[in-house]
Coordinates of C-alpha atoms and ligand atoms in Angstrom, one line a residue:
M13 CA 104.4 126.1 87.7
H14 CA 103.7 125.7 91.4
K15 CA 103.7 128.6 93.7
T16 CA 106.8 128.2 95.7
I17 CA 108.3 128.9 99.1
W18 CA 112.0 129.4 99.3
V19 CA 113.6 127.9 102.4
V20 CA 116.7 130.1 102.8
D21 CA 119.4 128.0 104.3
F22 CA 121.7 129.6 106.9
G23 CA 123.5 126.3 107.7
G24 CA 121.0 125.0 110.2
Q25 CA 120.8 121.3 111.0
Y26 CA 117.0 121.4 110.3
N27 CA 117.0 122.9 106.8
Q28 CA 115.8 119.8 105.1
L29 CA 113.3 119.1 107.9
I30 CA 111.7 122.6 107.4
A31 CA 111.4 121.8 103.7
R32 CA 109.8 118.5 104.5
R33 CA 107.3 120.1 106.8
V34 CA 106.3 122.6 104.1
R35 CA 105.8 119.7 101.7
E36 CA 103.8 117.9 104.3
A37 CA 101.5 120.9 104.3
K38 CA 101.2 120.2 100.5
V39 CA 103.1 123.3 99.5
Y40 CA 106.0 123.2 97.1
C41 CA 109.3 124.6 98.4
E42 CA 113.0 124.7 97.4
I43 CA 116.0 125.1 99.7
V44 CA 118.2 128.0 98.6
P45 CA 121.6 128.7 100.2
Y46 CA 121.6 132.2 101.6
E47 CA 124.6 133.2 99.4
K48 CA 122.6 132.5 96.3
L49 CA 119.4 134.2 97.3
M50 CA 119.8 137.6 95.8
E51 CA 121.0 136.2 92.5
K52 CA 118.1 133.8 92.3
L53 CA 115.7 136.6 93.1
E54 CA 117.1 138.6 90.3
A55 CA 116.9 135.8 87.9
E56 CA 113.5 134.3 88.8
G57 CA 111.5 137.0 90.5
K58 CA 110.0 136.5 94.0
P59 CA 108.4 133.4 95.3
A60 CA 105.2 133.3 97.4
G61 CA 107.2 133.5 100.6
F62 CA 110.4 132.8 102.4
I63 CA 111.3 130.8 105.5
F64 CA 114.7 131.5 107.0
T65 CA 116.3 128.5 108.7
G66 CA 118.3 128.5 111.9
G67 CA 122.1 128.3 111.8
P68 CA 125.1 127.8 114.1
S69 CA 126.3 131.4 114.1
S70 CA 125.8 134.5 116.1
V71 CA 124.9 137.6 114.2
Y72 CA 128.0 139.2 115.8
E73 CA 130.5 136.7 114.5
Q74 CA 132.8 137.8 111.8
G75 CA 131.6 136.4 108.5
A76 CA 128.3 135.3 109.9
P77 CA 125.7 134.6 107.2
S78 CA 123.7 137.7 106.3
L79 CA 121.4 139.3 103.7
P80 CA 121.5 142.9 102.6
P81 CA 118.9 145.2 104.1
S82 CA 117.5 145.7 100.6
F83 CA 116.2 142.1 100.7
Y84 CA 113.5 143.1 103.1
E85 CA 112.0 145.3 100.4
V86 CA 111.0 142.2 98.4
K87 CA 107.3 142.5 99.4
A88 CA 106.7 138.8 100.0
P89 CA 106.1 137.3 103.5
V90 CA 109.1 136.1 105.4
L91 CA 109.2 133.8 108.4
G92 CA 112.5 133.8 110.3
I93 CA 113.3 130.8 112.5
C94 CA 116.0 131.0 115.3
Y95 CA 119.1 132.4 113.7
G96 CA 116.8 133.6 110.8
A97 CA 114.8 135.5 113.4
Q98 CA 117.8 137.0 115.1
L99 CA 119.3 138.0 111.7
M100 CA 116.0 139.7 110.7
A101 CA 115.9 141.7 114.0
Y102 CA 119.6 142.6 113.8
T103 CA 119.5 143.7 110.1
L104 CA 116.4 145.9 110.6
G105 CA 117.8 147.7 113.6
G106 CA 116.6 145.7 116.6
K107 CA 118.8 144.6 119.5
V108 CA 120.2 141.1 119.7
V109 CA 122.1 140.1 122.9
S110 CA 124.4 137.3 123.8
P111 CA 123.6 136.3 127.4
D112 CA 125.5 133.8 129.5
F113 CA 122.7 131.3 129.6
K114 CA 121.1 129.2 126.9
E115 CA 117.5 128.2 126.3
Y116 CA 117.7 124.6 125.2
G117 CA 115.1 121.9 124.9
K118 CA 111.5 122.1 125.9
I119 CA 110.6 125.7 126.9
R120 CA 107.3 127.3 127.8
I121 CA 106.1 130.3 125.7
H122 CA 103.4 132.8 126.7
R123 CA 101.1 134.7 124.5
E124 CA 99.2 136.8 127.1
A125 CA 95.7 138.0 126.3
D126 CA 96.8 141.6 125.7
R127 CA 99.3 140.6 122.9
P128 CA 98.4 141.8 119.4
E129 CA 96.3 139.5 117.3
S130 CA 98.5 137.3 115.1
E131 CA 97.6 135.3 112.1
L132 CA 100.7 133.2 112.7
F133 CA 99.2 132.0 116.1
S134 CA 95.7 131.6 114.7
D135 CA 93.9 128.7 116.5
I136 CA 97.0 128.0 118.7
P137 CA 96.5 128.2 122.5
G138 CA 98.3 131.1 124.2
E139 CA 100.4 128.9 126.6
Q140 CA 102.5 126.3 124.9
H141 CA 105.6 124.2 125.0
C142 CA 108.0 124.5 122.1
W143 CA 111.6 123.5 121.3
M144 CA 114.4 126.0 121.6
S145 CA 118.1 125.8 120.9
H146 CA 119.8 129.1 121.2
T147 CA 122.0 131.5 123.2
D148 CA 121.5 134.9 121.5
Y149 CA 118.0 136.3 121.8
I150 CA 116.1 139.4 120.5
E151 CA 116.0 141.9 123.3
I152 CA 114.4 144.8 121.4
P153 CA 112.6 144.2 118.1
P154 CA 113.1 146.6 115.2
E155 CA 110.8 149.5 114.7
G156 CA 107.4 148.5 113.4
F157 CA 107.5 145.0 115.0
A158 CA 105.2 143.9 117.8
V159 CA 106.3 141.1 120.2
T160 CA 103.7 138.3 120.0
S161 CA 105.1 136.0 122.7
R162 CA 107.8 135.6 125.3
T163 CA 109.4 132.9 127.5
D164 CA 110.2 133.0 131.2
S165 CA 113.8 134.2 130.5
T166 CA 113.6 136.1 127.3
P167 CA 111.4 138.9 126.1
T168 CA 110.9 137.9 122.4
A169 CA 109.9 134.4 121.5
S170 CA 108.2 135.7 118.4
M171 CA 107.7 139.1 116.8
E172 CA 106.0 140.4 113.6
D173 CA 105.5 143.4 111.4
K174 CA 102.2 142.6 109.8
A175 CA 102.3 145.5 107.4
R176 CA 105.6 144.4 105.9
G177 CA 104.8 140.7 106.1
L178 CA 107.8 139.9 108.3
Y179 CA 107.4 137.3 111.0
A180 CA 110.0 135.7 113.3
V181 CA 110.1 132.9 115.9
Q182 CA 112.9 132.1 118.2
F183 CA 111.8 128.5 118.6
H184 CA 111.8 125.6 116.1
P185 CA 108.3 125.0 114.7
E186 CA 109.7 122.3 112.4
V187 CA 110.6 119.8 115.0
Y188 CA 108.1 117.3 116.5
H189 CA 108.9 118.6 120.0
T190 CA 107.0 121.8 119.1
P191 CA 103.5 120.3 119.1
F192 CA 101.8 123.3 117.5
G193 CA 104.7 123.8 115.0
Q194 CA 103.1 122.3 112.0
K195 CA 99.9 124.4 112.6
L196 CA 102.1 127.5 112.9
L197 CA 103.8 126.7 109.6
E198 CA 100.5 126.1 108.0
N199 CA 99.2 129.4 109.3
F200 CA 102.2 131.1 107.6
L201 CA 101.7 129.2 104.3
Y202 CA 97.9 129.4 104.0
K203 CA 96.9 132.5 105.9
I204 CA 99.9 134.8 105.4
C205 CA 101.3 133.7 102.1
G206 CA 97.8 132.8 100.7
L207 CA 98.9 129.4 99.4
S208 CA 96.6 126.4 98.9
P209 CA 97.6 122.8 99.7
D210 CA 97.8 121.6 96.1
W211 CA 101.3 119.9 96.0
T212 CA 100.0 116.4 95.9
M213 CA 101.8 113.4 94.5
E214 CA 98.9 112.7 92.1
N215 CA 99.4 116.2 90.6
F216 CA 103.1 115.7 90.6
A217 CA 102.9 112.4 88.7
N218 CA 100.6 113.9 86.1
E219 CA 102.7 117.0 85.6
K220 CA 105.9 115.0 85.4
I221 CA 104.5 112.6 82.8
H222 CA 103.7 115.6 80.7
D223 CA 107.1 117.2 81.3
I224 CA 108.9 114.0 80.4
R225 CA 107.1 113.8 77.1
E226 CA 108.0 117.3 76.3
T227 CA 111.6 117.0 77.2
V228 CA 112.2 113.6 75.5
G229 CA 110.3 114.5 72.3
D230 CA 110.9 111.6 69.8
S231 CA 114.1 110.4 71.5
K232 CA 114.7 107.3 73.5
V233 CA 115.8 106.9 77.1
L234 CA 118.0 104.4 78.8
C235 CA 117.9 103.5 82.5
A236 CA 120.0 101.4 84.8
L237 CA 117.4 99.7 86.9
S238 CA 118.5 98.2 90.1
G239 CA 115.1 97.4 91.7
G240 CA 115.8 100.1 94.4
V241 CA 113.0 102.5 95.2
D242 CA 114.3 105.6 93.4
S243 CA 115.3 104.0 90.1
S244 CA 112.1 102.0 90.1
V245 CA 109.8 104.9 90.6
A246 CA 111.7 107.0 88.0
A247 CA 111.4 104.2 85.5
V248 CA 107.7 103.5 86.0
L249 CA 107.0 107.3 85.8
T250 CA 109.0 107.6 82.6
H251 CA 107.4 104.4 81.1
R252 CA 104.0 106.1 81.7
A253 CA 105.2 109.0 79.7
I254 CA 107.0 107.4 76.7
G255 CA 106.2 103.7 76.9
D256 CA 108.6 101.5 74.9
R257 CA 110.9 104.3 74.1
L258 CA 112.3 103.6 77.6
T259 CA 114.7 100.7 77.8
C260 CA 115.8 99.5 81.2
V261 CA 119.0 97.6 81.7
F262 CA 119.2 95.4 84.8
V263 CA 122.7 94.3 85.5
D264 CA 122.6 91.2 87.6
H265 CA 126.0 91.1 89.1
G266 CA 125.3 87.9 91.0
L267 CA 125.5 89.7 94.3
L268 CA 121.8 90.1 94.8
R269 CA 119.6 88.6 97.5
K270 CA 117.8 85.3 97.0
G271 CA 115.1 85.6 94.3
E272 CA 115.8 89.3 93.7
G273 CA 116.7 89.2 90.1
D274 CA 113.6 87.2 89.1
Q275 CA 111.5 89.5 91.1
V276 CA 112.8 92.6 89.3
M277 CA 112.1 90.9 86.0
D278 CA 108.6 89.9 87.1
V279 CA 107.6 93.3 88.4
F280 CA 108.9 95.5 85.6
G281 CA 108.9 93.1 82.7
K282 CA 105.6 91.3 83.4
Q283 CA 103.5 93.4 85.7
F284 CA 104.5 96.8 84.2
N285 CA 105.2 95.5 80.7
M286 CA 108.3 97.5 80.4
K287 CA 111.2 96.9 78.0
I288 CA 113.9 95.5 80.3
I289 CA 117.1 93.7 79.5
R290 CA 118.7 91.5 82.1
V291 CA 122.4 91.2 81.8
D292 CA 123.6 88.1 83.5
A293 CA 127.1 89.1 84.6
E294 CA 127.6 87.0 87.7
E295 CA 130.6 85.1 86.3
R296 CA 132.3 88.3 85.1
F297 CA 132.0 89.9 88.6
L298 CA 133.0 86.8 90.5
T299 CA 136.1 86.4 88.3
K300 CA 137.1 90.0 88.9
L301 CA 136.6 89.6 92.6
S302 CA 138.5 86.4 92.9
G303 CA 141.2 86.6 95.5
V304 CA 140.3 90.1 96.6
T305 CA 139.8 90.7 100.3
E306 CA 140.2 94.4 100.9
P307 CA 136.7 96.1 101.3
E308 CA 137.4 99.3 99.3
E309 CA 139.0 97.3 96.6
K310 CA 135.9 95.2 96.3
R311 CA 133.8 98.3 96.0
K312 CA 136.0 99.8 93.3
I313 CA 136.1 96.6 91.3
I314 CA 132.3 96.2 91.4
G315 CA 131.7 99.9 90.5
A316 CA 134.1 99.8 87.6
E317 CA 132.8 96.5 86.3
F318 CA 129.2 97.8 86.5
I319 CA 130.0 100.7 84.3
E320 CA 131.8 98.5 81.9
V321 CA 128.8 96.1 81.6
F322 CA 126.3 98.9 81.4
Q323 CA 128.4 100.8 78.8
E324 CA 128.7 97.7 76.6
E325 CA 125.0 97.2 76.7
A326 CA 124.3 100.9 76.0
A327 CA 126.7 100.8 73.0
R328 CA 125.0 97.7 71.7
L329 CA 121.6 99.2 72.0
S330 CA 122.7 102.5 70.4
E331 CA 124.1 100.6 67.5
E332 CA 121.0 98.5 67.0
E333 CA 118.3 101.1 67.7
G334 CA 119.9 104.6 67.6
G335 CA 118.3 107.7 69.0
I336 CA 119.0 107.1 72.6
D337 CA 119.6 110.6 73.8
F338 CA 118.8 110.4 77.5
L339 CA 119.9 108.6 80.5
L340 CA 117.4 108.3 83.3
Q341 CA 118.5 108.6 86.9
G342 CA 116.7 108.3 90.2
T343 CA 118.4 111.3 91.8
I344 CA 116.3 112.7 94.6
Y345 CA 116.2 116.1 96.4
P346 CA 118.6 115.3 99.3
D347 CA 121.2 114.2 96.8
V348 CA 120.8 117.6 95.0
V349 CA 120.9 119.6 98.3
E350 CA 123.8 117.7 99.7
S351 CA 125.9 118.0 96.7
G352 CA 125.5 121.8 96.7
G353 CA 123.0 122.1 94.0
G354 CA 120.2 123.4 96.1
G355 CA 117.8 125.8 94.5
G356 CA 117.8 124.1 91.1
A357 CA 121.4 125.2 90.3
A358 CA 123.6 123.2 87.9
A359 CA 122.7 119.6 87.4
V360 CA 124.7 117.4 89.7
I361 CA 125.3 113.9 88.6
K362 CA 124.6 111.7 91.6
S363 CA 127.4 109.1 92.0
H364 CA 124.7 106.6 92.2
H365 CA 125.8 103.3 93.8
N366 CA 125.0 101.3 90.8
V367 CA 126.2 103.7 88.2
G368 CA 129.2 104.7 90.3
G369 CA 129.9 108.0 88.5
L370 CA 128.8 108.0 85.0
P371 CA 131.1 107.4 82.1
E372 CA 131.9 110.8 80.7
D373 CA 132.0 109.7 77.1
M374 CA 128.4 108.5 77.2
K375 CA 127.1 111.5 75.4
M376 CA 123.6 111.5 76.9
K377 CA 121.6 114.1 78.6
L378 CA 120.4 113.3 82.1
L379 CA 116.7 112.9 82.8
E380 CA 116.1 113.2 86.6
P381 CA 112.3 113.4 87.1
L382 CA 112.6 112.9 90.9
R383 CA 115.2 115.5 91.6
T384 CA 112.7 117.8 93.5
L385 CA 111.4 115.0 95.8
F386 CA 112.2 113.8 99.2
K387 CA 112.3 110.0 99.8
D388 CA 108.8 109.9 101.4
E389 CA 107.4 111.7 98.4
V390 CA 109.1 109.3 96.0
R391 CA 107.4 106.5 97.9
A392 CA 104.1 108.3 97.6
V393 CA 104.5 108.7 93.9
G394 CA 105.4 105.0 93.7
E395 CA 102.2 104.1 95.4
E396 CA 100.3 106.5 93.2
L397 CA 101.7 104.7 90.2
G398 CA 100.6 101.3 91.5
I399 CA 104.0 99.9 92.5
A400 CA 103.6 97.2 95.2
S401 CA 104.1 98.4 98.7
E402 CA 106.8 95.7 99.4
L403 CA 108.9 97.4 96.7
V404 CA 108.0 101.0 97.6
W405 CA 108.8 100.4 101.3
R406 CA 111.7 98.1 100.8
Q407 CA 114.8 98.4 102.9
P408 CA 117.9 99.9 101.4
F409 CA 120.3 97.6 99.7
P410 CA 123.9 98.6 98.8
G411 CA 125.0 98.8 95.2
P412 CA 128.0 96.4 95.8
G413 CA 125.4 93.9 97.1
L414 CA 126.3 90.9 99.1
A415 CA 130.0 91.3 98.3
I416 CA 130.4 93.8 101.2
R417 CA 128.6 91.4 103.6
C418 CA 131.0 88.6 102.7
L419 CA 134.1 89.4 104.6
G420 CA 137.3 88.2 103.0
E421 CA 137.2 86.7 99.6
V422 CA 133.8 86.5 97.8
T423 CA 133.1 82.9 96.7
E424 CA 130.0 81.3 95.4
G425 CA 129.8 79.0 98.4
K426 CA 129.9 81.8 100.9
L427 CA 127.4 83.8 98.9
R428 CA 125.0 80.9 99.0
I429 CA 125.2 80.9 102.9
I430 CA 124.6 84.7 103.0
R431 CA 121.7 84.4 100.6
D432 CA 120.0 81.6 102.4
T433 CA 120.4 83.0 105.9
D434 CA 119.3 86.4 104.6
A435 CA 116.2 84.9 103.2
V436 CA 115.3 83.4 106.6
L437 CA 116.0 86.7 108.3
R438 CA 113.9 88.6 105.8
E439 CA 111.0 86.3 106.2
E440 CA 111.0 86.6 109.9
I441 CA 111.5 90.3 110.1
D442 CA 109.1 91.1 107.3
A443 CA 106.5 89.4 109.4
Y444 CA 107.5 91.3 112.5
N445 CA 107.4 94.6 110.6
K446 CA 104.1 93.7 109.1
K447 CA 102.6 93.1 112.5
L448 CA 103.8 96.5 113.7
F449 CA 102.4 98.1 110.6
D450 CA 99.0 96.4 111.2
E451 CA 99.0 97.7 114.7
T452 CA 100.2 101.3 114.0
G453 CA 99.3 101.9 110.4
V454 CA 102.7 103.5 109.9
H455 CA 105.5 102.2 107.7
N456 CA 108.9 102.8 109.4
S457 CA 107.5 103.3 112.8
P458 CA 110.2 103.9 115.5
E459 CA 110.0 100.3 116.6
S460 CA 110.1 98.7 113.1
V461 CA 113.3 97.4 111.8
W462 CA 114.7 99.7 109.2
Q463 CA 117.4 97.5 107.7
Y464 CA 118.2 93.8 108.3
F465 CA 120.6 91.4 106.7
T466 CA 123.2 88.7 107.5
V467 CA 126.9 88.9 107.2
L468 CA 129.5 86.2 106.9
P469 CA 132.4 87.3 109.1
N470 CA 134.6 84.5 107.7
I471 CA 134.9 82.7 111.0
R472 CA 134.4 79.0 111.4
S473 CA 133.7 77.5 114.7
V474 CA 133.2 74.0 116.2
G475 CA 129.8 72.7 116.9
V476 CA 128.0 69.5 117.3
M477 CA 125.1 68.3 115.3
G478 CA 123.5 64.9 115.7
D479 CA 126.4 63.1 117.3
A480 CA 129.0 64.5 115.0
R481 CA 131.4 67.4 115.4
T482 CA 131.0 70.2 112.9
Y483 CA 133.3 73.0 111.8
D484 CA 131.1 75.5 110.1
Y485 CA 130.5 79.2 109.6
A486 CA 129.3 81.7 112.2
V487 CA 126.6 84.1 110.7
G488 CA 126.2 87.6 111.9
V489 CA 122.7 89.1 112.1
R490 CA 122.4 92.9 111.6
A491 CA 119.0 94.5 112.4
V492 CA 118.8 98.2 113.0
T493 CA 116.3 101.0 113.6
S494 CA 117.0 104.3 111.9
V495 CA 115.4 107.2 110.1
D496 CA 117.8 107.8 107.2
G497 CA 120.8 105.5 107.7
M498 CA 122.9 108.4 109.0
T499 CA 122.7 107.2 112.5
S500 CA 121.2 103.9 113.7
D501 CA 120.7 101.7 116.7
W502 CA 120.5 97.9 117.0
A503 CA 116.9 96.7 117.0
R504 CA 115.6 95.5 120.4
L505 CA 114.0 92.3 118.9
P506 CA 112.0 90.1 121.1
H507 CA 114.1 87.1 122.4
E508 CA 111.6 84.6 121.0
L509 CA 112.1 86.1 117.5
L510 CA 115.9 86.0 117.9
E511 CA 115.6 82.4 119.0
T512 CA 113.4 81.4 116.0
I513 CA 115.9 83.2 113.6
A514 CA 118.9 81.4 115.1
N515 CA 117.2 78.0 115.1
R516 CA 116.0 78.3 111.6
M517 CA 119.4 79.4 110.2
V518 CA 121.3 76.6 111.8
N519 CA 118.7 74.0 110.9
E520 CA 117.8 75.2 107.4
V521 CA 121.1 76.4 106.0
D522 CA 123.9 74.1 105.3
G523 CA 127.3 75.2 106.6
V524 CA 126.0 77.3 109.5
S525 CA 126.9 76.4 113.1
R526 CA 126.5 79.6 115.1
V527 CA 124.4 82.8 114.9
L528 CA 125.7 86.1 116.3
Y529 CA 123.6 89.3 116.9
D530 CA 125.4 92.6 116.2
L531 CA 124.9 95.1 119.2
T532 CA 126.7 98.0 117.7
S533 CA 125.0 101.4 117.1
K534 CA 126.1 103.9 114.4
P535 CA 128.2 105.7 115.3
P536 CA 130.7 104.2 116.3
G537 CA 129.9 101.3 113.9
T538 CA 128.5 101.6 110.4
I539 CA 125.5 99.7 109.3
E540 CA 127.3 97.5 106.8
W541 CA 130.4 95.6 107.9
E542 CA 132.6 96.6 105.0
Ligands
XMP18 P1 126.8 102.5 106.4 O1 127.4 101.1 106.3 O2 127.7 103.5 105.8 O3 125.5 102.5 105.5 O4 126.4 102.8 107.8 C1 124.5 103.5 105.5 C2 123.5 103.1 104.5 O5 124.0 103.1 103.2 C3 124.0 101.8 102.6 N1 125.2 101.6 101.9 C4 125.3 101.8 100.5 N2 124.4 102.1 99.6 N3 126.0 101.9 98.0 C5 124.8 102.1 98.4 O6 123.9 102.4 97.5 C6 127.0 101.6 98.8 O7 128.2 101.4 98.4 C7 126.6 101.5 100.2 N4 127.3 101.3 101.3 C8 126.4 101.3 102.3 C9 123.8 100.9 103.7 O8 123.2 99.6 103.3 C10 123.0 101.6 104.7 O9 121.6 101.6 104.4

């Protein structure tokens, strides 16, 4: 068991970011909603330390998040951030005030030479910029606390009671705009909590392989493999643990990108030598989609059909082989946190796009080996396991596939145009991203294109080719920059690249007469068109 930090969530927008920074420092942590903290402490005993997140409330608001004063007798170090700092001050008898000004954005903090020594600020220069976002501030710290820094407008930018292991900062060390923030967090973790940086993905993979073997025992495991990053990493990890007792079912719904189905079979079947069954269900899906034009309806049909195909396959396998007790899912930590299961509470079934809410009568236990990991950690495990970086760093692809990029009715002819134009786009943008990667050494750098695909808006327009009039389809190109798909902006691609893309599509793909570039950010648009 790893020594753990509990990130106590008071509703701040940066709760997951704090947890990711702690993980970047190679320390394991869990996000715990503040309401569940005392109960969890009672049940599990204390962790190596706590970090309180910020939050939108003022300590004076009715019903504002709080913790009982008895919490502070826990005798493990605590670092309060923003609201977490104010709450600590208020609960322990300090004075928090609500002024009529805000400190927002880049603010200077001062740690004058006569301030007390502080391990939290070890090797951090005394004058610094940091990121603030608050109205309330701590005017007088509680008894026993020393102020360790101030700003130009407020007296307490940080305070601590070393004897009790209580530390608090008004600013946000977790955001990149606080340049010394990571160092400060590391000081807390290593020097104050006494932790070592041993949460590595190599250790994780080894421990998980061992855990999976223990959990599964002599049983068998079934997995719906889509070729997406999460299910792929989960499958390879499980295969390392139990070999051929894992069977992967790959439902090819005929709505995949060009060459994708064969690639999945190649990578997992041939390269990793896994037991994988490809169910060729294109005709079934296209028949069900025939005549359907409404986007939500399409999604529902695809989700339901997927379950049916998968269930049939599972039933067949159970009958033939028996002993399939587990269903493997690529659930990751943000899914767990966002669905309210933070802190390892009840297992929450991810309504995974491809599994679309699992059939309840499939009496299998869930195996979710990645449920403690953030996406970047999943990728690191994938690389650790030797999965090719094209797959580990591949762009997201929606479960309903090309159907939601084919506006109006989904037909084989229209899918062919989307597939072929998408292949051209992928070739060009993959090369563009690769060049950026070679220059910066970073996957997903701010300039690189996060997701890119073509859509067929179901519009035909007049053109001229050779000497003849054409009446062919207009193709939309969507290329966006993003961090997590929650917000996005259209990619500022070089004009020459756009020109090459458009020329190639019109010349190489039959049925295309025009190419449009989508200039909509999210919000107000979404990334997909349906
Ligand atoms: P939107 O279009 O909502 O998409 O801005 C945000 C991200 O989610 C992906 N997406 C889906 N992924 N099943 C999925 O697994 C879906 O039904 C689905 N719809 C959208 C989309 O590609 C983008 O990355």
